[in-house]
Structures are given as structure tokens and as C-alpha cells.
PDB file of C-alpha atoms in Angstrom:
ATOM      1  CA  UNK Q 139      50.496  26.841  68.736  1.00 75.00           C
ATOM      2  CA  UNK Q 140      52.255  24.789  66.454  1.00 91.00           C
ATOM      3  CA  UNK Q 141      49.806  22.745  63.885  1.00 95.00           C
ATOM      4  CA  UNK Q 142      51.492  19.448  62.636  1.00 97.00           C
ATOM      5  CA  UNK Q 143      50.126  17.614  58.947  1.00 97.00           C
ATOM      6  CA  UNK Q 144      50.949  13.927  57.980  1.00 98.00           C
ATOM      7  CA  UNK Q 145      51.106  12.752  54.741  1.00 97.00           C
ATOM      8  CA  UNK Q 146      52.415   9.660  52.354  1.00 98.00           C
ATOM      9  CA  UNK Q 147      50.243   7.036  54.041  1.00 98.00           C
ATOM     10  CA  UNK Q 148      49.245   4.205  51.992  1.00 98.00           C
ATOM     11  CA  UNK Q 149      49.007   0.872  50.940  1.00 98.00           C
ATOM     12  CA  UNK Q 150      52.201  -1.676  50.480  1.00 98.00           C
ATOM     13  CA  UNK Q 151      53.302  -4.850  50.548  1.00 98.00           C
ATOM     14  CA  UNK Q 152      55.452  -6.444  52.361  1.00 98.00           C
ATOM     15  CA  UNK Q 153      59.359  -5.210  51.451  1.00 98.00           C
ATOM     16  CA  UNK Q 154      57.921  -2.170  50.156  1.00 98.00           C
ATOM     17  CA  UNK Q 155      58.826   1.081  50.861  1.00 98.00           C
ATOM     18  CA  UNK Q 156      57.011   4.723  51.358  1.00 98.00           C
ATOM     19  CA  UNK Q 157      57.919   8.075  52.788  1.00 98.00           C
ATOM     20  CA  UNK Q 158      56.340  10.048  55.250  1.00 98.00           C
ATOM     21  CA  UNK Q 159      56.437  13.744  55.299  1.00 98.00           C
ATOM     22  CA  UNK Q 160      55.335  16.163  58.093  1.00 98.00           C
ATOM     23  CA  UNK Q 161      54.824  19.902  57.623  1.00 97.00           C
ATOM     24  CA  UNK Q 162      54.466  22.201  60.778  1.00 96.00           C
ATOM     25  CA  UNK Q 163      53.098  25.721  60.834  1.00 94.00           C
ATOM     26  CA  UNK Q 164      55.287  28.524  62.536  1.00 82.00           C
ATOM     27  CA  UNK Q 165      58.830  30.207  61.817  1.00 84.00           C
ATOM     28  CA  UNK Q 166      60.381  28.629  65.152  1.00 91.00           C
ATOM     29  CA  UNK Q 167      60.516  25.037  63.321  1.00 95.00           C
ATOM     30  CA  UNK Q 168      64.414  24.685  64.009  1.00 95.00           C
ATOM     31  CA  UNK Q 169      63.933  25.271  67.099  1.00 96.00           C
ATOM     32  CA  UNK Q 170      61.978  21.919  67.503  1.00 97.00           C
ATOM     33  CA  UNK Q 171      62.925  18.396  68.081  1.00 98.00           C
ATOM     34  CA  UNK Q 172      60.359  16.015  65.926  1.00 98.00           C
ATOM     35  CA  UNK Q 173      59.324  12.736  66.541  1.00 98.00           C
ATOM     36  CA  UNK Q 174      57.302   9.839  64.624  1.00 98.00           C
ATOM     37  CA  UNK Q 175      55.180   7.282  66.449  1.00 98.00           C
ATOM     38  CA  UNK Q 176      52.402   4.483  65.561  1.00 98.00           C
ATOM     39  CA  UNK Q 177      49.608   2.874  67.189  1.00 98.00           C
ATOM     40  CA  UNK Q 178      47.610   0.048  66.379  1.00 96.00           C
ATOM     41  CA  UNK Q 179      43.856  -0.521  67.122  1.00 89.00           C
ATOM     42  CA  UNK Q 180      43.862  -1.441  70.789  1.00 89.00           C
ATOM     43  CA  UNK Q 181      47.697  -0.915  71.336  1.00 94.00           C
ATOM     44  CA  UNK Q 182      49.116   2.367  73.020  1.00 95.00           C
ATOM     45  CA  UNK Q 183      50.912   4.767  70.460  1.00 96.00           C
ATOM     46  CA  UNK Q 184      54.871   3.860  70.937  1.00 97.00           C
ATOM     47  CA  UNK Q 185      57.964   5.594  69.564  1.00 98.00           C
ATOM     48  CA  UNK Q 186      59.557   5.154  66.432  1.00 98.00           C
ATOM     49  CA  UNK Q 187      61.924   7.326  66.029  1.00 98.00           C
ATOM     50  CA  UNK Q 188      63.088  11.297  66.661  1.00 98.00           C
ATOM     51  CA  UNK Q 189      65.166  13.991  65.551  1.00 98.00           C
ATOM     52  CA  UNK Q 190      67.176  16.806  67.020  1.00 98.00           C
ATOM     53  CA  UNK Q 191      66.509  20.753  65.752  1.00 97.00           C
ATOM     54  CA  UNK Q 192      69.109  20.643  63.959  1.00 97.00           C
ATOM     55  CA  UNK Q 193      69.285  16.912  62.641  1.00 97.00           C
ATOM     56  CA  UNK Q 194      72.702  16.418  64.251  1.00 97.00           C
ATOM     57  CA  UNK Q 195      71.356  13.382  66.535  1.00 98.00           C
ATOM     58  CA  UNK Q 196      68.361  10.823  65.899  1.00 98.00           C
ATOM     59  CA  UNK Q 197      67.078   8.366  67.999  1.00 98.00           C
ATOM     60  CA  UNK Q 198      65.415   4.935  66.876  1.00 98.00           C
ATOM     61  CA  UNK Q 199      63.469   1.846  68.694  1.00 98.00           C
ATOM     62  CA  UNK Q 200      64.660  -1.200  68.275  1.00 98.00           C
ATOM     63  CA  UNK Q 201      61.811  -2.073  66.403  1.00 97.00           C
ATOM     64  CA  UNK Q 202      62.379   0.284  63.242  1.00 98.00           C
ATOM     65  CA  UNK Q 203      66.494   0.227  63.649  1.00 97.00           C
ATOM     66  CA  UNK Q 204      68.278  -0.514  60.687  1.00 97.00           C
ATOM     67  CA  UNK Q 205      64.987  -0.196  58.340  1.00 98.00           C
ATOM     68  CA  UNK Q 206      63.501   3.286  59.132  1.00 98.00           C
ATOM     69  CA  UNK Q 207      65.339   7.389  58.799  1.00 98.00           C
ATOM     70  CA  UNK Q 208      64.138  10.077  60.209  1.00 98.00           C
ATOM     71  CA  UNK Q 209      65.069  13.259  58.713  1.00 98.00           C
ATOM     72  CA  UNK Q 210      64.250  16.922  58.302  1.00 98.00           C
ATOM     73  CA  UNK Q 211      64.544  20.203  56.406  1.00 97.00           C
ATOM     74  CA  UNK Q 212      64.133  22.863  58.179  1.00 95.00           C
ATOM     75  CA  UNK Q 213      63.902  25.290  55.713  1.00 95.00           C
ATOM     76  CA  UNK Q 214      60.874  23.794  54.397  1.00 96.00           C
ATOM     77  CA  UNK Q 215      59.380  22.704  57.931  1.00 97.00           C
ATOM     78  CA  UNK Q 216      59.208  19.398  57.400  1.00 98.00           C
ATOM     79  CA  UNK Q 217      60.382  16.259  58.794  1.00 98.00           C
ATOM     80  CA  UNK Q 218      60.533  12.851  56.942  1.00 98.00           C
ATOM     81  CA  UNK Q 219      60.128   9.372  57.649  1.00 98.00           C
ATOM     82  CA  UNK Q 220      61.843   6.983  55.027  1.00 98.00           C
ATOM     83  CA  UNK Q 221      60.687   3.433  55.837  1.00 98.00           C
ATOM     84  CA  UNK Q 222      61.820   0.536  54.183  1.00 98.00           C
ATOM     85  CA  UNK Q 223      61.487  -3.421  53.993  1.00 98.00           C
ATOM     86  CA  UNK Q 224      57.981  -2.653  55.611  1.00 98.00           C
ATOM     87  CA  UNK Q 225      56.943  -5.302  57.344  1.00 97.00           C
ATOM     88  CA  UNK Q 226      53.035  -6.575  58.305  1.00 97.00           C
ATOM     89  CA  UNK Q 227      53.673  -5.034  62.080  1.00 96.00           C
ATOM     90  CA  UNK Q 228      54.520  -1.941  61.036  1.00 97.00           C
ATOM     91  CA  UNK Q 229      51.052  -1.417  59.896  1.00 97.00           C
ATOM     92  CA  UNK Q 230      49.764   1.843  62.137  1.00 98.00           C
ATOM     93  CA  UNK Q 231      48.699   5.007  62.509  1.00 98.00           C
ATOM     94  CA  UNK Q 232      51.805   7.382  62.128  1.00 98.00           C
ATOM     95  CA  UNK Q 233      51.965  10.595  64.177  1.00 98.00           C
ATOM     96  CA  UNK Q 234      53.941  13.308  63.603  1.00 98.00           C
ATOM     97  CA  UNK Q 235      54.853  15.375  66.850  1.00 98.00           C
ATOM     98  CA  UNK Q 236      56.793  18.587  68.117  1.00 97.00           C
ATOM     99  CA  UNK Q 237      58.391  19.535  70.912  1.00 97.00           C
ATOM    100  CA  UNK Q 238      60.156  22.817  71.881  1.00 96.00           C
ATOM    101  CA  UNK Q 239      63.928  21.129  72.604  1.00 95.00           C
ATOM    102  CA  UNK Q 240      68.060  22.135  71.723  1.00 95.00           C
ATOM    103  CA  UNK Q 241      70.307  18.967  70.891  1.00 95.00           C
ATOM    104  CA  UNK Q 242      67.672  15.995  72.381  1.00 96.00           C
ATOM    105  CA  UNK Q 243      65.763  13.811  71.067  1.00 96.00           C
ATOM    106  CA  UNK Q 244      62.877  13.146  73.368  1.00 95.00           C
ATOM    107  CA  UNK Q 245      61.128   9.550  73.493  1.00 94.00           C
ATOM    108  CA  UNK Q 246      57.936  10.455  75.101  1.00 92.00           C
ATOM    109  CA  UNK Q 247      57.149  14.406  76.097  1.00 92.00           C
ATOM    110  CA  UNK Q 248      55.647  15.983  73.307  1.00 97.00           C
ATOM    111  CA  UNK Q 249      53.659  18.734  73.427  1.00 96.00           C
ATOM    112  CA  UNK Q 250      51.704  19.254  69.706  1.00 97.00           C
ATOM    113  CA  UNK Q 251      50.788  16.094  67.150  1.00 97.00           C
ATOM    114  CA  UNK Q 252      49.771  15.778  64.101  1.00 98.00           C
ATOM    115  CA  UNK Q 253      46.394  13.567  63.198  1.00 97.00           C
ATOM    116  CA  UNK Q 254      47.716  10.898  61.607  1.00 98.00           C
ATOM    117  CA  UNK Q 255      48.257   9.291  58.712  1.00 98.00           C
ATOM    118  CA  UNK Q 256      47.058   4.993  58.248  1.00 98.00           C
ATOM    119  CA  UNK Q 257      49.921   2.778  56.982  1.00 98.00           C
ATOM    120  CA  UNK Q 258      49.147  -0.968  56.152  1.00 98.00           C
ATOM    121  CA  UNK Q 259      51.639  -3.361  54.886  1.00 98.00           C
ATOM    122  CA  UNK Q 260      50.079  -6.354  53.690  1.00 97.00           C
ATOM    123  CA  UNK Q 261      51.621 -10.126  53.521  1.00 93.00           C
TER     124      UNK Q 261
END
């Protein structure tokens, strides 16, 4: 069982930036592709972006493109999620998930997530 823990939440304004971190349990973290997605109150959770084991291929929505980076160090189990020029709609829950993959980014199958951690971007 793999045990996933959000953190760096918080509360911005707009054009702001903040950095969320993810730290999994287990030695078999390279061995996992990682993901980050958000859902707001009455919405269904969506994809932001994912990572490879290794970090050799990402994978972004259009949504986050060009503003957000996913990244990871696997010798300290964690995976990242650098977001910039926030925006009011990117205010969400953030989840952190895991899933047992080699060289893919998956953009939906996930098999262990974190709880969440509450981002709000204000105008």
C-alpha cells in the first residue's frame, strides 16, 4: 500500500505562485508514475498534469500548459507541482496520486491518492 501526503496549499492572489509537494511511503517510489489533479465543489476531479518514474516524460492539460511543472525526486519520494501566474479557476482541491507504471504517464488510472490539499487564488 502506498500512502500519498499533500502539502503547500494556501492562499494567493491572482499571478501568484506556490509549490506543491507530495511525499509517498514505500522504497518502490521510482517505480511509480505520479500525477496531480483538482476538483472543485460540485465539479468532477480532472487532470492536471503527470510524470513518468523516471521524470523523462510529463504530460499536461491544456488548462495548466505553459503555467504549471510537474516534477520529482525520487530519492526523496516526492513529486512537485510548481504553479505559476495562478489564476481564480485554478482554485481546487489538489490530489496527489500513484500508479505502478515504466515510461507513461497515465491521465486517468490511478490506483492510491493522496487527501488533498485546498488551493484558492483570489481576484
Amino acid at each position: 500500500q502506498v500512502q500519498l501526503v499533500e502539502s503547500g496549499g494556501g492562499l494567493v492572489q491572482a499571478g501568484d505562485s506556490l509549490r506543491l509537494a507530495c511525499t509517498a511511503s514505500g522504497r518502490t517510489f521510482g517505480s511509480y508514475a505520479m500525477g496531480w489533479f483538482r476538483q472543485s465543489p460540485g465539479k468532477e476531479r480532472e487532470f492536471g498534469a503527470g510524470i513518468s518514474h523516471s521524470g523523462g516524460m510529463t504530460y499536461y492539460a491544456d488548462s495548466v500548459k505553459g503555467r504549471f511543472t510537474i516534477s520529482r525526486d525520487n530519492a526523496k519520494n516526492t513529486v512537485y507541482l510548481q504553479m505559476n501566474s495562478l489564476k481564480p479557476e485554478d482554485t481546487a482541491v489538489y490530489y496527489c496520486a500513484a500508479e505502478k507504471a515504466l515510461n507513461s504517464v497515465p491521465r486517468a488510472r490511478y490506483s492510491y491518492w493522496g487527501q488533498g490539499t485546498q488551493v484558492t487564488v483570489s481576484s
